[in-house]
XYZ file of C-alpha atoms in Angstrom:
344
model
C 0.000 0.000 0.000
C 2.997 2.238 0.782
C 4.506 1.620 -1.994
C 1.277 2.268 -4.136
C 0.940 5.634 -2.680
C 5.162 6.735 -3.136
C 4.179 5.403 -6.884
C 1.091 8.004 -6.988
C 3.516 10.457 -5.741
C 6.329 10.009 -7.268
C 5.421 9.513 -10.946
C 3.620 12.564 -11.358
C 6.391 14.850 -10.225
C 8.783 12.694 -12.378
C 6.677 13.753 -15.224
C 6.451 17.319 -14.049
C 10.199 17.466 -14.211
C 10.839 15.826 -17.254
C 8.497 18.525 -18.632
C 10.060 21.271 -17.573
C 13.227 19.882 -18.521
C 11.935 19.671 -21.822
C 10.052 23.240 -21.698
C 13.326 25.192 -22.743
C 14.181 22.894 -26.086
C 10.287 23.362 -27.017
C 10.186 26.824 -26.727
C 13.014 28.061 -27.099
C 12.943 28.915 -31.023
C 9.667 30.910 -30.019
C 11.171 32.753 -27.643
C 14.647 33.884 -29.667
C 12.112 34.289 -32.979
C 10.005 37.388 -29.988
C 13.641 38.786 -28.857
C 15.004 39.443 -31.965
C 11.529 40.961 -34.032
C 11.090 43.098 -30.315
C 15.090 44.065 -30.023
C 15.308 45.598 -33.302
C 12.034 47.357 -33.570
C 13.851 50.276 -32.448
C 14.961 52.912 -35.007
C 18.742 54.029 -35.699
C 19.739 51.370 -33.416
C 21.089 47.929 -34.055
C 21.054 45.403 -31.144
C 22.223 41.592 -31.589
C 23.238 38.755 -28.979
C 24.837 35.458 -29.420
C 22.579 33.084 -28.508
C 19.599 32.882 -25.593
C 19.457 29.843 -23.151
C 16.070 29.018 -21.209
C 15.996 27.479 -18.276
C 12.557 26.433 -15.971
C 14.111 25.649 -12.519
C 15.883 28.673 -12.147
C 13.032 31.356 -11.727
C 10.224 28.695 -11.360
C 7.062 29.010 -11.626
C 8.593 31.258 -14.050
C 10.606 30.829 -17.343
C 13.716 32.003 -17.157
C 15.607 33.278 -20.615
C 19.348 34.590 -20.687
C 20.528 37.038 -23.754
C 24.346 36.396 -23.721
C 26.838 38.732 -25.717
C 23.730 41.262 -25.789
C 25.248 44.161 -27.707
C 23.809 47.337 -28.621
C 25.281 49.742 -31.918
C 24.390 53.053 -33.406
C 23.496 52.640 -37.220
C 24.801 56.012 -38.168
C 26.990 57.695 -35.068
C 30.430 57.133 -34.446
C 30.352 54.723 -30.967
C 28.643 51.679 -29.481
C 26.351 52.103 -26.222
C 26.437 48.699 -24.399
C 27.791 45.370 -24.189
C 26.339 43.410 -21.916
C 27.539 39.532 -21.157
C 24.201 38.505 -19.564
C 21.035 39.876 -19.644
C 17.824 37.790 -17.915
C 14.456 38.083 -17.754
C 12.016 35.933 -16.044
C 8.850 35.596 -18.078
C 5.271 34.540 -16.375
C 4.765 30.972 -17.886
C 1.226 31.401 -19.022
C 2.107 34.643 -21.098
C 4.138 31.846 -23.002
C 1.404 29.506 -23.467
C -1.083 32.303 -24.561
C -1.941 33.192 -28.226
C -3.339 36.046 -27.280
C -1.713 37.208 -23.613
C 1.369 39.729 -24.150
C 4.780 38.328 -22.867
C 5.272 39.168 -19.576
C 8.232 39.801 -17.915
C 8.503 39.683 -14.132
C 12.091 40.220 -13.127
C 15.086 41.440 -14.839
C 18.886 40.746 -14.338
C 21.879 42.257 -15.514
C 25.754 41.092 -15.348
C 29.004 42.081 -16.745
C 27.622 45.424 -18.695
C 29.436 48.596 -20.058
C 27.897 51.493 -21.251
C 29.133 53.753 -22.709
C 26.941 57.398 -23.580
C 28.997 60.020 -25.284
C 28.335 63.979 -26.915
C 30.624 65.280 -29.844
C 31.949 69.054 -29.603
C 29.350 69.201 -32.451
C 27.059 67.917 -30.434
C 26.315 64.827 -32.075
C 25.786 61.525 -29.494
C 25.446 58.015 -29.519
C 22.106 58.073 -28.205
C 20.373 60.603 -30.653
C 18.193 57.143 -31.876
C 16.280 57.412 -28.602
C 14.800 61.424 -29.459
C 14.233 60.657 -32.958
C 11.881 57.662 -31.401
C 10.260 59.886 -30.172
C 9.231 61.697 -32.685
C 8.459 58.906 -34.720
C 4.859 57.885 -33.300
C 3.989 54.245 -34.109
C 0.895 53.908 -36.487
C -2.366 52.577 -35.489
C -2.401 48.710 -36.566
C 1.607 48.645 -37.173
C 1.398 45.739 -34.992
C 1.524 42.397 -37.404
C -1.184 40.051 -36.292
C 0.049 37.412 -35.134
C 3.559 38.685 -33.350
C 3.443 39.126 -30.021
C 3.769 41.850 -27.786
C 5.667 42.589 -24.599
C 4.685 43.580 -21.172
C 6.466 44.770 -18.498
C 4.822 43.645 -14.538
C 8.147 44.225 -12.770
C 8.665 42.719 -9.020
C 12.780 43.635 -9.325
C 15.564 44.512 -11.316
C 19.614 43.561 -10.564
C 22.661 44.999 -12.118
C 25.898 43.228 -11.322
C 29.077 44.828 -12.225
C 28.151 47.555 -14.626
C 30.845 49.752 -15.924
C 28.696 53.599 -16.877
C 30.499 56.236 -18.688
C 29.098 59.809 -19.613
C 31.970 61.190 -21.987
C 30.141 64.943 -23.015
C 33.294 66.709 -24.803
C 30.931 69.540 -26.026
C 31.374 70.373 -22.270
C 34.310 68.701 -20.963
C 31.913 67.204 -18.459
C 33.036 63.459 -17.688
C 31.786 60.604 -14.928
C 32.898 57.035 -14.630
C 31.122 54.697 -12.572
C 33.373 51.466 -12.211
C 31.585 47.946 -11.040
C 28.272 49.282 -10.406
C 25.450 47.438 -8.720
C 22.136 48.047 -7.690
C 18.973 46.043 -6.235
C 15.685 47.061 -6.634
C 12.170 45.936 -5.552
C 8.265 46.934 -6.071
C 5.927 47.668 -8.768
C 6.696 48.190 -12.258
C 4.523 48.800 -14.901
C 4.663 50.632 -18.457
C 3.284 53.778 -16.633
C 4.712 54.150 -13.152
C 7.410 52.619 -10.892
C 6.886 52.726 -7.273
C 9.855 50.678 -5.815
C 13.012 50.748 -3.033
C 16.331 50.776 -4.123
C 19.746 50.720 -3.033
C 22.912 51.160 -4.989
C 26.834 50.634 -4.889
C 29.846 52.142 -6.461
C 33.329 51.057 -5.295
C 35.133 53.616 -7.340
C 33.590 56.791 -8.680
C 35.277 59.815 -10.907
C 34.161 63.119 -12.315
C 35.766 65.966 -13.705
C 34.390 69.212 -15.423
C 36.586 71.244 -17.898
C 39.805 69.423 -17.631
C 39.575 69.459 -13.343
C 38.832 66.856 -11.618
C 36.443 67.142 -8.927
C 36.239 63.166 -7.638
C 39.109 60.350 -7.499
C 37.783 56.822 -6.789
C 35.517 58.226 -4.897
C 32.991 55.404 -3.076
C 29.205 55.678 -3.473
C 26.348 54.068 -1.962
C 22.413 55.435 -2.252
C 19.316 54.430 -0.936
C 15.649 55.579 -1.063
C 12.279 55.125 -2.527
C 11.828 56.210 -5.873
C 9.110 56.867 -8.002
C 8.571 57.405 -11.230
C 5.052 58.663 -13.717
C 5.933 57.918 -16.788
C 3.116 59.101 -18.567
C 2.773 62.244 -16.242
C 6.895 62.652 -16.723
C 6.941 62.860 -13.072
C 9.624 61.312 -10.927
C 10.271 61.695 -7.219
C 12.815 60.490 -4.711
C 11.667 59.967 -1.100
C 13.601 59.137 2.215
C 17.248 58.976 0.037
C 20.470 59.004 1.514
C 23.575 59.148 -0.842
C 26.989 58.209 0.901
C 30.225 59.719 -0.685
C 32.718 58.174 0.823
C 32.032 58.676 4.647
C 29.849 61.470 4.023
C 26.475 60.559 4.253
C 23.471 63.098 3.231
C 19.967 63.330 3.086
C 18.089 63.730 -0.214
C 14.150 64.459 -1.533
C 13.872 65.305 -4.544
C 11.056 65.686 -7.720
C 11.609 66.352 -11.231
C 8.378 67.190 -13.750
C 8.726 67.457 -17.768
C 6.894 70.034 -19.091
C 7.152 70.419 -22.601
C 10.632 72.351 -23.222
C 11.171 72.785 -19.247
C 11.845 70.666 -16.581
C 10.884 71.326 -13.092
C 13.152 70.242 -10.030
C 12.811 70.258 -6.628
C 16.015 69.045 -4.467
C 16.901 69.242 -0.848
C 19.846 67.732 0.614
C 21.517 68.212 3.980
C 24.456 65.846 5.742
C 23.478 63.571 8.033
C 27.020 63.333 10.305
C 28.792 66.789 10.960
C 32.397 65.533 11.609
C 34.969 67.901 9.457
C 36.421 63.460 8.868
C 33.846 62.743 6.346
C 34.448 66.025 4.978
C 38.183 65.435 4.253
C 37.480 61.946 2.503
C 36.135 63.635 -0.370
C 39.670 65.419 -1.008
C 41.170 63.642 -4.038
C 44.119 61.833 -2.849
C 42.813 61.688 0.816
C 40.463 58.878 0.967
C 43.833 56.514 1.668
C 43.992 53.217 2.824
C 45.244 54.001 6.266
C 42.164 56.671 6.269
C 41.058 55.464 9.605
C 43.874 56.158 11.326
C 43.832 59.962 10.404
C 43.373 62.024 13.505
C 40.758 64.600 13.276
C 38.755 66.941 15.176
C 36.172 69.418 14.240
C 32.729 70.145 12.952
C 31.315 70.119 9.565
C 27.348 70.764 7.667
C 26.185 71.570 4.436
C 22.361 71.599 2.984
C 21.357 72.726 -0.039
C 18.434 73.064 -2.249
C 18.026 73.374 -6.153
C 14.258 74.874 -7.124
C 12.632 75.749 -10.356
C 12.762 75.575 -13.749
C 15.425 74.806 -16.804
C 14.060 75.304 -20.034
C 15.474 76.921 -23.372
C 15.261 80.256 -22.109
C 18.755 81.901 -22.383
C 19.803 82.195 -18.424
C 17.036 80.861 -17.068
C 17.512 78.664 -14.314
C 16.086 76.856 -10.869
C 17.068 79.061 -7.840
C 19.969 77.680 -5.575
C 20.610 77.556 -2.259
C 23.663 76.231 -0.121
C 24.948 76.801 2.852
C 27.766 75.418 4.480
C 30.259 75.843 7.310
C 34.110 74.034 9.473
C 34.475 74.772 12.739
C 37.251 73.910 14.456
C 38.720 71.623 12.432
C 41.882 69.598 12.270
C 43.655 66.963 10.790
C 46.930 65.265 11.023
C 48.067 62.005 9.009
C 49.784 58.992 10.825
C 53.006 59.116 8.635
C 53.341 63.595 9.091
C 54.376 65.094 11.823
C 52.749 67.598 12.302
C 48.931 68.518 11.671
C 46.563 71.376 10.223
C 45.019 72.900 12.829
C 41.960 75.693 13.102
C 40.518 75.435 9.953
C 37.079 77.440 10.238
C 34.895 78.417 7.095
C 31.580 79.458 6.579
């Protein structure tokens, strides 16, 4: 009788298994056949990949499909915008099964990715394809029957070791952003995000006109962000951004409105110590950082208002305030310190 009912049990599951086992070879060819049609639906832009793997244990119940060598190339600018050695998605298993449900994807994972966005002196970019999608409205009924189409009910998104460059040599403003990471979780949909995330950059540089302003700078953020997309409203609530080992406060919104875009940013530290000051200083954040000796007080807050649009010196009111007192500093290896530093 025992054996009877571990036979009951057991066969069933066996054949559960073998079919998911089997899931990826049957549908794999649809699923490749829906990436490429959806991947190069987008104009001036040429995306390819190697090859796409499916797997049904991974993400289970949901299917999950890998894009590896994903690569993504201008059609008629001068530079290439990504290359990315995995890119996941995990799709609900009945929007596979459905003639008539769109494709929906559920999470999305990201590993081993450089980007790269850069401006000409002329002005020129890489990623002029994504304005001139814009303007291109798609026609009522451009949709073949038949194909499917893709939507987007988001529970997370994870990029692993992302290397982001903004290269704009029309204004000598440059950032790199070296093994980036970031986790996030909520809602997604195609009209509004509502989600927590946190973020992580080990090494961090920027420099305007030919100075450089951070060196390997570390940054870590954290918050609750969201985003209208159909309203063009995004907001950041309960953020803190760590530079290094200053930590600060940050709430921000930013509306598009036609030409202009509103902002509204307030930030203020969260530690006054005149140390997390200093480990900004390129060249200062050393190794041996926590031994440095300091004493001293340090705040800044700041707030950026109003609007930028294309009127010639028009811009969003600032206001920042900041002040040392009584600060020192002296290095384990020096001997001697700087003492009485005071600035408002």
């Amino acid at each position: 009788m025992k054996t009877r009912t571990l036979r009951l049990f057991i066969l069933p599951l066996l054949a559960f298994i073998l079919v998911l086992a089997l899931f990826p070879i049957l549908f794999k060819g649809k699923l490749e056949e829906i990436a490429r049609a959806e991947l190069n639906k987008t104009t001036g832009i040429i995306i390819s990949f190697d090859r796409l793997s499916v797997n049904a244990f991974r993400h289970f119940p949901n299917i999950s499909a890998t894009l590896h060598g994903l690569s993504l190339n201008t059609k008629d600018t001068f530079d290439s915008i990504a290359s990315i050695k995995q890119a996941r998605a995990a799709i609900d298993l009945s929007s596979i099964l459905s003639k008539t449900k769109p494709l929906t994807i559920t999470k999305i994972i990201i590993k081993d990715a450089s980007l790269t966005f850069r401006i000409l002196p002329s002005g020129a970019s890489n990623f002029d394809f994504i304005f001139a999608e814009r303007r291109t409205p798609q026609k009522p009924g451009s949709l073949k029957p038949g194909k499917k189409k893709i939507s987007a009910r988001l529970s997370s998104i994870v990029l692993q070791n992302m290397n982001l460059l903004w290269d704009d040599q029309s204004t000598a403003l440059r950032f790199f952003a070296e093994n980036l990471s970031l986790m996030s979780k909520g809602d997604y949909n195609e009209d509004w995000f509502h989600l927590t995330l946190a973020a992580n950059i080990p090494k961090f540089n920027f420099s305007y006109g030919g100075i450089d302003y951070m060196q390997n700078v570390k940054i870590g953020a954290r918050g609750l962000l969201e985003m209208n997309i159909s309203e063009q409203t995004y907001r950041m609530k309960n953020g803190e951004i760590r530079l290094n080992e200053l930590a600060t406060s940050l709430e921000a919104e930013i509306r598009m409105k036609e030409e202009a875009m509103y902002t509204d940013l307030q930030f203020k530290t969260k530690e006054n110590s005149f140390k997390s000051l200093l480990s900004l200083l390129p060249h200062a954040y050393t190794e041996n950082f926590s031994e440095v000796k300091t004493e001293g007080f340090f705040d800044l807050e700041g707030s950026i208002k109003g609007s930028i649009d294309t009127i010639p010196d028009h811009f969003p009111s600032v206001y920042l305030r900041g002040s040392i007192r009584d600060g020192q500093f002296n290095y384990p290896d020096l001997p001697l310190g700087i003492m009485g530093i005071n600035a408002t």
